[in-house]
Amino acid sequence: MRGDKQPIARTQRLARTPQRERPHTVQFYEADAFLVDAVTRFIGGALGTGEVAVSIATPQHRARFEAQLRARAIDVAAAAAQGRYVTLDAAETLATFMVDGRPDEDRFTDVIGGPIGRLVAAYPGAVVHAFGEMVALLAADGNHAAAIQLEELWNRLAQRMGFSLLCAYPLRTFRSDDASAAFGKITAAHTHVVPAESYTALASDDDRLRVVTHLQQKATALDTVAAERKHAESALRERNAMLQALVAASPTPIVVIDVDKTVRLWNPAAERVFGWSEHEVVGHEIPIVPPEKLDECDGVRDAVTHGESFAGIETHRFRRDGAPVDVRISAAPLSDDEGTVRSMVLLFEDVTQRNRAESARQSAVRELHTLHDLGRTLSAELDLQRLLQVLTDTATQLSGAEFGAFFYNAFDDNAPGDRGGHYLLYAVSGSSREAFERFGPPRNTKMFAPTFAGEAVVRLDDVTKDPRYVQSTPRPDVLAAHLPVRSYLAVPVVGRNGNVFGGLFLAHPQPSVFTEESERIVTGLASHAAVAIENARLYDAERRARTEAEAANRAKDEFLAMLGHELRNPLAAVRNAIVAARVGGARRERALDIARRQSEHLGRLVDDLLDVARISQGKITLHVQRVRCAAIVERALETTRPLIAERGHLLTITLPRHDVQVEGDATRLEQVLVNLITNAAKYTPPGGRIEVMAERDDAELVLRVRDDGAGIAPEVLPRVFDLFMQGDRALDRAPGGLGIGLTVVRKLVELHGGRVEAHSAGLGRGAEFVVRVPALPEETANAGESTPPTASPTVARVLIVEDHPDVAESLQLLMEVLGHQVRIVHDGESAVRAAQASPPDVMLVDIGLPGMNGYEVARRVRDDPKLARVVLVALTGYGRDEDREAAHRAGFDHHLAKPVEPDALHALVTRITPLEPSQSLATIH
């Protein structure tokens, strides 16, 4: 079936070039005896001369053919046994390739071409004689169209395979009028037409006319053949012209020479490659062969003369200017009609550039292997000094330099003009370090700037003659006075992020030493070195980070020890004061004062810890408003006055004549000044002097806190604002504190767009801290800080919602002492019921309540219209900005962080009565 065929195999089997075109003859006959005689002569002539034959006929005709062949003394059985005679049944064979009344070409090729192809393969050189009766069967059935189509298939197959073909038709099949047109087409499909044994016996003049007409058509065909031959000759001349144009336009040199070495053809490409013109070469011996290649050339000519061809002989020839050119030669013989080689054609492929590219590739491979090995060596070295020495030594050796150096890149921002850069000599090769240091380190001049900026590689054949570097410092002649420099190669070493680590500088006393290859090698080496330097720096950074982590871990342990010390002291004082207060007597008030001071100290410690955490995480929000300098100083002094008085310090205050205003957070600015004054008080011995000064310096407010106390050691001064950093590490920890106050100061000042500095002449010589923040222009700072009106003290109805009994009772006692009416509940549900039963003026609500939390209490109160004027105050140990915002969203008017300052709580309750809910949420510590 069609799907079972293998067209590739069939194509390969039929892809033969025929020896010459064979005849396709049609035999018309009237009687079978005439047919048998014609076919016997056709097949017998083939078998009798040792050729092969195929017979596709009816069984009756095959039997008569073989009888006649035996009568002619032809051994049919032996020919069949040898495979020289193949017989097929016409009807059965026809049925195998007919589809819907038409012959299928693919099937026809498989069925008929297969046996013929096997005969051609088995008997090469023999002519296959094929007789086919299948067209006659189609004509007898009246299927003339299929018969004509089958004749065309026979023609196409014969053109491909070169066999002689005989077809036969009985004349009786063309007696009907409708068969006359088919008769002409069938005869036209053949190269030879043989009429019947007696065309005069045809039934009518029309039949005879058809035969005569066909014979006339065959004569006309001969004229057509002559015309076609003439056309073919014209086509041949056209092809020759095209061939000449092709040879002329070919980019490949094409040369034809006789066996006596005389040039017969020399195309333009040969002129371009070798330099000689056509008229200089044609008729003469070829001039391009070097003397050492004459024997090679004679050997090729002798071999081609004997009919051999060559392809891909690589050698070299001369150009007209004497320069060698690498060529790849192909040669083939040109023979005359008798087969004698008279000349040869030579094709020359110029492979000079290819060979150079291959040489460059091999050189690049060697370079890559070298750089790979060096890269491994460099990457294994983590000591920067040794690494750079290996780099410099290797670059000096591979480049052919006599001496080299590596300078590390650094910068000096204070140096004027082009002297901003300065460079450290890290490694020297081929000369002494003293020779390089004699003329000083290089500067950022025209000579060195491209290298230290990482802009480009600089390679000079003679640095002393290059006009671009005449003005360099040091000048090339100065350099040459110490080191004889002519050839110069400078390669930047640039990291992956663009950082320029430094430059490799190589030199030689002879000019033109450094080549493109040496530049390429050193550039590749610099790339490997950059990675190695980065690795070494990462290793060093990791080592330093580990050291810092260990130091931070020690600092953490010290901080925990400090924290325990700082917390235990005030707690012990509070506990002792409580015991003393219970005893009563004259010491009761003194004990309560101690408890108050120490609890305030504990609150400040907690506030400092919370502040540094919030600032470090970027979660602190400034409440910016216009603030007067005098107000900041006044409130800070009020806060620190007890500590100053306790230690007996002499405090002096200096304020500007005209008050200075800033845009900032008044509470945070006050905290900055309180921390600095407290720090001065702690580190100044009793009776010492502390100065607080404020002044305007152009567009800045400058606050100075100066003392004559312990001072700061020089090694501590640069780190005095670091977290947990303290100058005094003595066991008595007399100054106290956690070492975070100055960190908070720096962070808060920076949040205000300012800066803080620490100054000290050394231990025992006091210290000064200077804060600078942007100040408002004098013309805009007209209004001072507004002071809210003080409300008249009134009695408020207070509902305390707190689950911790002691905290609730202490708040109740505090509120009752202050004159307010107080109720206590311990959970959220009770709070809502109590408020609805008897609405209070103020509700102090803990957030962390069991069951219903403080936020839900606030929402329930705000949903009740009867409680619309109740002032809600959140009491919580969470003092972050986000906690304050959460309280505001739940409906609270105010937010108090525990522990609550009694005075602040009293001021708040007094300020908000009579009942007027606040429009803003404030945090009070």
JSON list of C-alpha atoms in Angstrom, two decimals, residues 402-477:
[
{"chain": "A", "resi": 402, "resn": "GLU", "atom": "CA", "xyz": [62.37, 44.50, 33.85]},
{"chain": "A", "resi": 403, "resn": "PHE", "atom": "CA", "xyz": [60.69, 45.97, 36.93]},
{"chain": "A", "resi": 404, "resn": "GLY", "atom": "CA", "xyz": [57.18, 46.52, 38.21]},
{"chain": "A", "resi": 405, "resn": "ALA", "atom": "CA", "xyz": [55.20, 47.86, 41.13]},
{"chain": "A", "resi": 406, "resn": "PHE", "atom": "CA", "xyz": [51.68, 47.78, 42.56]},
{"chain": "A", "resi": 407, "resn": "PHE", "atom": "CA", "xyz": [50.28, 50.96, 44.11]},
{"chain": "A", "resi": 408, "resn": "TYR", "atom": "CA", "xyz": [47.17, 50.88, 46.25]},
{"chain": "A", "resi": 409, "resn": "ASN", "atom": "CA", "xyz": [44.54, 53.55, 45.52]},
{"chain": "A", "resi": 410, "resn": "ALA", "atom": "CA", "xyz": [43.65, 56.05, 48.28]},
{"chain": "A", "resi": 411, "resn": "PHE", "atom": "CA", "xyz": [42.32, 59.62, 48.37]},
{"chain": "A", "resi": 412, "resn": "ASP", "atom": "CA", "xyz": [43.00, 62.80, 50.29]},
{"chain": "A", "resi": 413, "resn": "ASP", "atom": "CA", "xyz": [39.98, 65.13, 50.10]},
{"chain": "A", "resi": 414, "resn": "ASN", "atom": "CA", "xyz": [41.96, 68.02, 51.56]},
{"chain": "A", "resi": 415, "resn": "ALA", "atom": "CA", "xyz": [44.65, 67.95, 48.87]},
{"chain": "A", "resi": 416, "resn": "PRO", "atom": "CA", "xyz": [44.26, 70.77, 46.33]},
{"chain": "A", "resi": 417, "resn": "GLY", "atom": "CA", "xyz": [43.70, 70.39, 42.60]},
{"chain": "A", "resi": 418, "resn": "ASP", "atom": "CA", "xyz": [44.89, 67.27, 40.86]},
{"chain": "A", "resi": 419, "resn": "ARG", "atom": "CA", "xyz": [46.84, 66.18, 43.91]},
{"chain": "A", "resi": 420, "resn": "GLY", "atom": "CA", "xyz": [43.69, 64.79, 45.51]},
{"chain": "A", "resi": 421, "resn": "GLY", "atom": "CA", "xyz": [44.81, 61.19, 45.10]},
{"chain": "A", "resi": 422, "resn": "HIS", "atom": "CA", "xyz": [47.62, 59.53, 46.98]},
{"chain": "A", "resi": 423, "resn": "TYR", "atom": "CA", "xyz": [48.82, 55.97, 46.64]},
{"chain": "A", "resi": 424, "resn": "LEU", "atom": "CA", "xyz": [50.55, 53.43, 48.81]},
{"chain": "A", "resi": 425, "resn": "LEU", "atom": "CA", "xyz": [53.36, 51.28, 47.42]},
{"chain": "A", "resi": 426, "resn": "TYR", "atom": "CA", "xyz": [52.40, 47.70, 48.24]},
{"chain": "A", "resi": 427, "resn": "ALA", "atom": "CA", "xyz": [54.73, 45.54, 46.16]},
{"chain": "A", "resi": 428, "resn": "VAL", "atom": "CA", "xyz": [57.88, 45.91, 44.04]},
{"chain": "A", "resi": 429, "resn": "SER", "atom": "CA", "xyz": [59.48, 43.49, 41.59]},
{"chain": "A", "resi": 430, "resn": "GLY", "atom": "CA", "xyz": [62.78, 43.69, 39.71]},
{"chain": "A", "resi": 431, "resn": "SER", "atom": "CA", "xyz": [64.04, 46.66, 41.68]},
{"chain": "A", "resi": 432, "resn": "SER", "atom": "CA", "xyz": [64.42, 47.84, 45.26]},
{"chain": "A", "resi": 433, "resn": "ARG", "atom": "CA", "xyz": [61.65, 49.57, 47.13]},
{"chain": "A", "resi": 434, "resn": "GLU", "atom": "CA", "xyz": [64.06, 52.44, 47.82]},
{"chain": "A", "resi": 435, "resn": "ALA", "atom": "CA", "xyz": [64.38, 53.10, 44.07]},
{"chain": "A", "resi": 436, "resn": "PHE", "atom": "CA", "xyz": [60.62, 53.64, 43.81]},
{"chain": "A", "resi": 437, "resn": "GLU", "atom": "CA", "xyz": [60.33, 55.59, 47.05]},
{"chain": "A", "resi": 438, "resn": "ARG", "atom": "CA", "xyz": [63.18, 57.91, 46.05]},
{"chain": "A", "resi": 439, "resn": "PHE", "atom": "CA", "xyz": [60.93, 60.01, 43.83]},
{"chain": "A", "resi": 440, "resn": "GLY", "atom": "CA", "xyz": [57.94, 59.84, 46.18]},
{"chain": "A", "resi": 441, "resn": "PRO", "atom": "CA", "xyz": [54.50, 58.30, 45.74]},
{"chain": "A", "resi": 442, "resn": "PRO", "atom": "CA", "xyz": [52.69, 58.94, 42.42]},
{"chain": "A", "resi": 443, "resn": "ARG", "atom": "CA", "xyz": [50.01, 61.61, 42.27]},
{"chain": "A", "resi": 444, "resn": "ASN", "atom": "CA", "xyz": [46.72, 61.93, 40.44]},
{"chain": "A", "resi": 445, "resn": "THR", "atom": "CA", "xyz": [48.35, 63.36, 37.29]},
{"chain": "A", "resi": 446, "resn": "LYS", "atom": "CA", "xyz": [47.93, 62.69, 33.58]},
{"chain": "A", "resi": 447, "resn": "MET", "atom": "CA", "xyz": [50.55, 59.99, 33.92]},
{"chain": "A", "resi": 448, "resn": "PHE", "atom": "CA", "xyz": [48.71, 57.99, 36.53]},
{"chain": "A", "resi": 449, "resn": "ALA", "atom": "CA", "xyz": [45.09, 59.24, 36.64]},
{"chain": "A", "resi": 450, "resn": "PRO", "atom": "CA", "xyz": [43.71, 56.87, 33.93]},
{"chain": "A", "resi": 451, "resn": "THR", "atom": "CA", "xyz": [45.04, 53.90, 35.86]},
{"chain": "A", "resi": 452, "resn": "PHE", "atom": "CA", "xyz": [43.91, 54.92, 39.33]},
{"chain": "A", "resi": 453, "resn": "ALA", "atom": "CA", "xyz": [40.50, 55.98, 37.99]},
{"chain": "A", "resi": 454, "resn": "GLY", "atom": "CA", "xyz": [40.10, 52.58, 36.33]},
{"chain": "A", "resi": 455, "resn": "GLU", "atom": "CA", "xyz": [39.50, 54.25, 32.96]},
{"chain": "A", "resi": 456, "resn": "ALA", "atom": "CA", "xyz": [41.84, 52.36, 30.64]},
{"chain": "A", "resi": 457, "resn": "VAL", "atom": "CA", "xyz": [45.06, 50.44, 30.17]},
{"chain": "A", "resi": 458, "resn": "VAL", "atom": "CA", "xyz": [48.01, 52.66, 29.17]},
{"chain": "A", "resi": 459, "resn": "ARG", "atom": "CA", "xyz": [50.68, 51.07, 26.94]},
{"chain": "A", "resi": 460, "resn": "LEU", "atom": "CA", "xyz": [53.49, 53.22, 25.52]},
{"chain": "A", "resi": 461, "resn": "ASP", "atom": "CA", "xyz": [56.33, 52.13, 23.29]},
{"chain": "A", "resi": 462, "resn": "ASP", "atom": "CA", "xyz": [58.48, 55.05, 24.51]},
{"chain": "A", "resi": 463, "resn": "VAL", "atom": "CA", "xyz": [57.15, 57.03, 27.44]},
{"chain": "A", "resi": 464, "resn": "THR", "atom": "CA", "xyz": [59.82, 59.71, 27.07]},
{"chain": "A", "resi": 465, "resn": "LYS", "atom": "CA", "xyz": [58.56, 60.67, 23.61]},
{"chain": "A", "resi": 466, "resn": "ASP", "atom": "CA", "xyz": [54.83, 60.64, 24.27]},
{"chain": "A", "resi": 467, "resn": "PRO", "atom": "CA", "xyz": [53.54, 64.27, 24.20]},
{"chain": "A", "resi": 468, "resn": "ARG", "atom": "CA", "xyz": [50.54, 63.47, 26.45]},
{"chain": "A", "resi": 469, "resn": "TYR", "atom": "CA", "xyz": [52.76, 62.86, 29.45]},
{"chain": "A", "resi": 470, "resn": "VAL", "atom": "CA", "xyz": [55.40, 65.56, 29.16]},
{"chain": "A", "resi": 471, "resn": "GLN", "atom": "CA", "xyz": [53.71, 67.50, 31.99]},
{"chain": "A", "resi": 472, "resn": "SER", "atom": "CA", "xyz": [53.39, 64.51, 34.29]},
{"chain": "A", "resi": 473, "resn": "THR", "atom": "CA", "xyz": [54.62, 64.65, 37.88]},
{"chain": "A", "resi": 474, "resn": "PRO", "atom": "CA", "xyz": [57.00, 63.02, 38.37]},
{"chain": "A", "resi": 475, "resn": "ARG", "atom": "CA", "xyz": [58.05, 63.59, 34.77]},
{"chain": "A", "resi": 476, "resn": "PRO", "atom": "CA", "xyz": [59.21, 60.59, 32.75]},
{"chain": "A", "resi": 477, "resn": "ASP", "atom": "CA", "xyz": [62.74, 61.97, 32.64]}
]
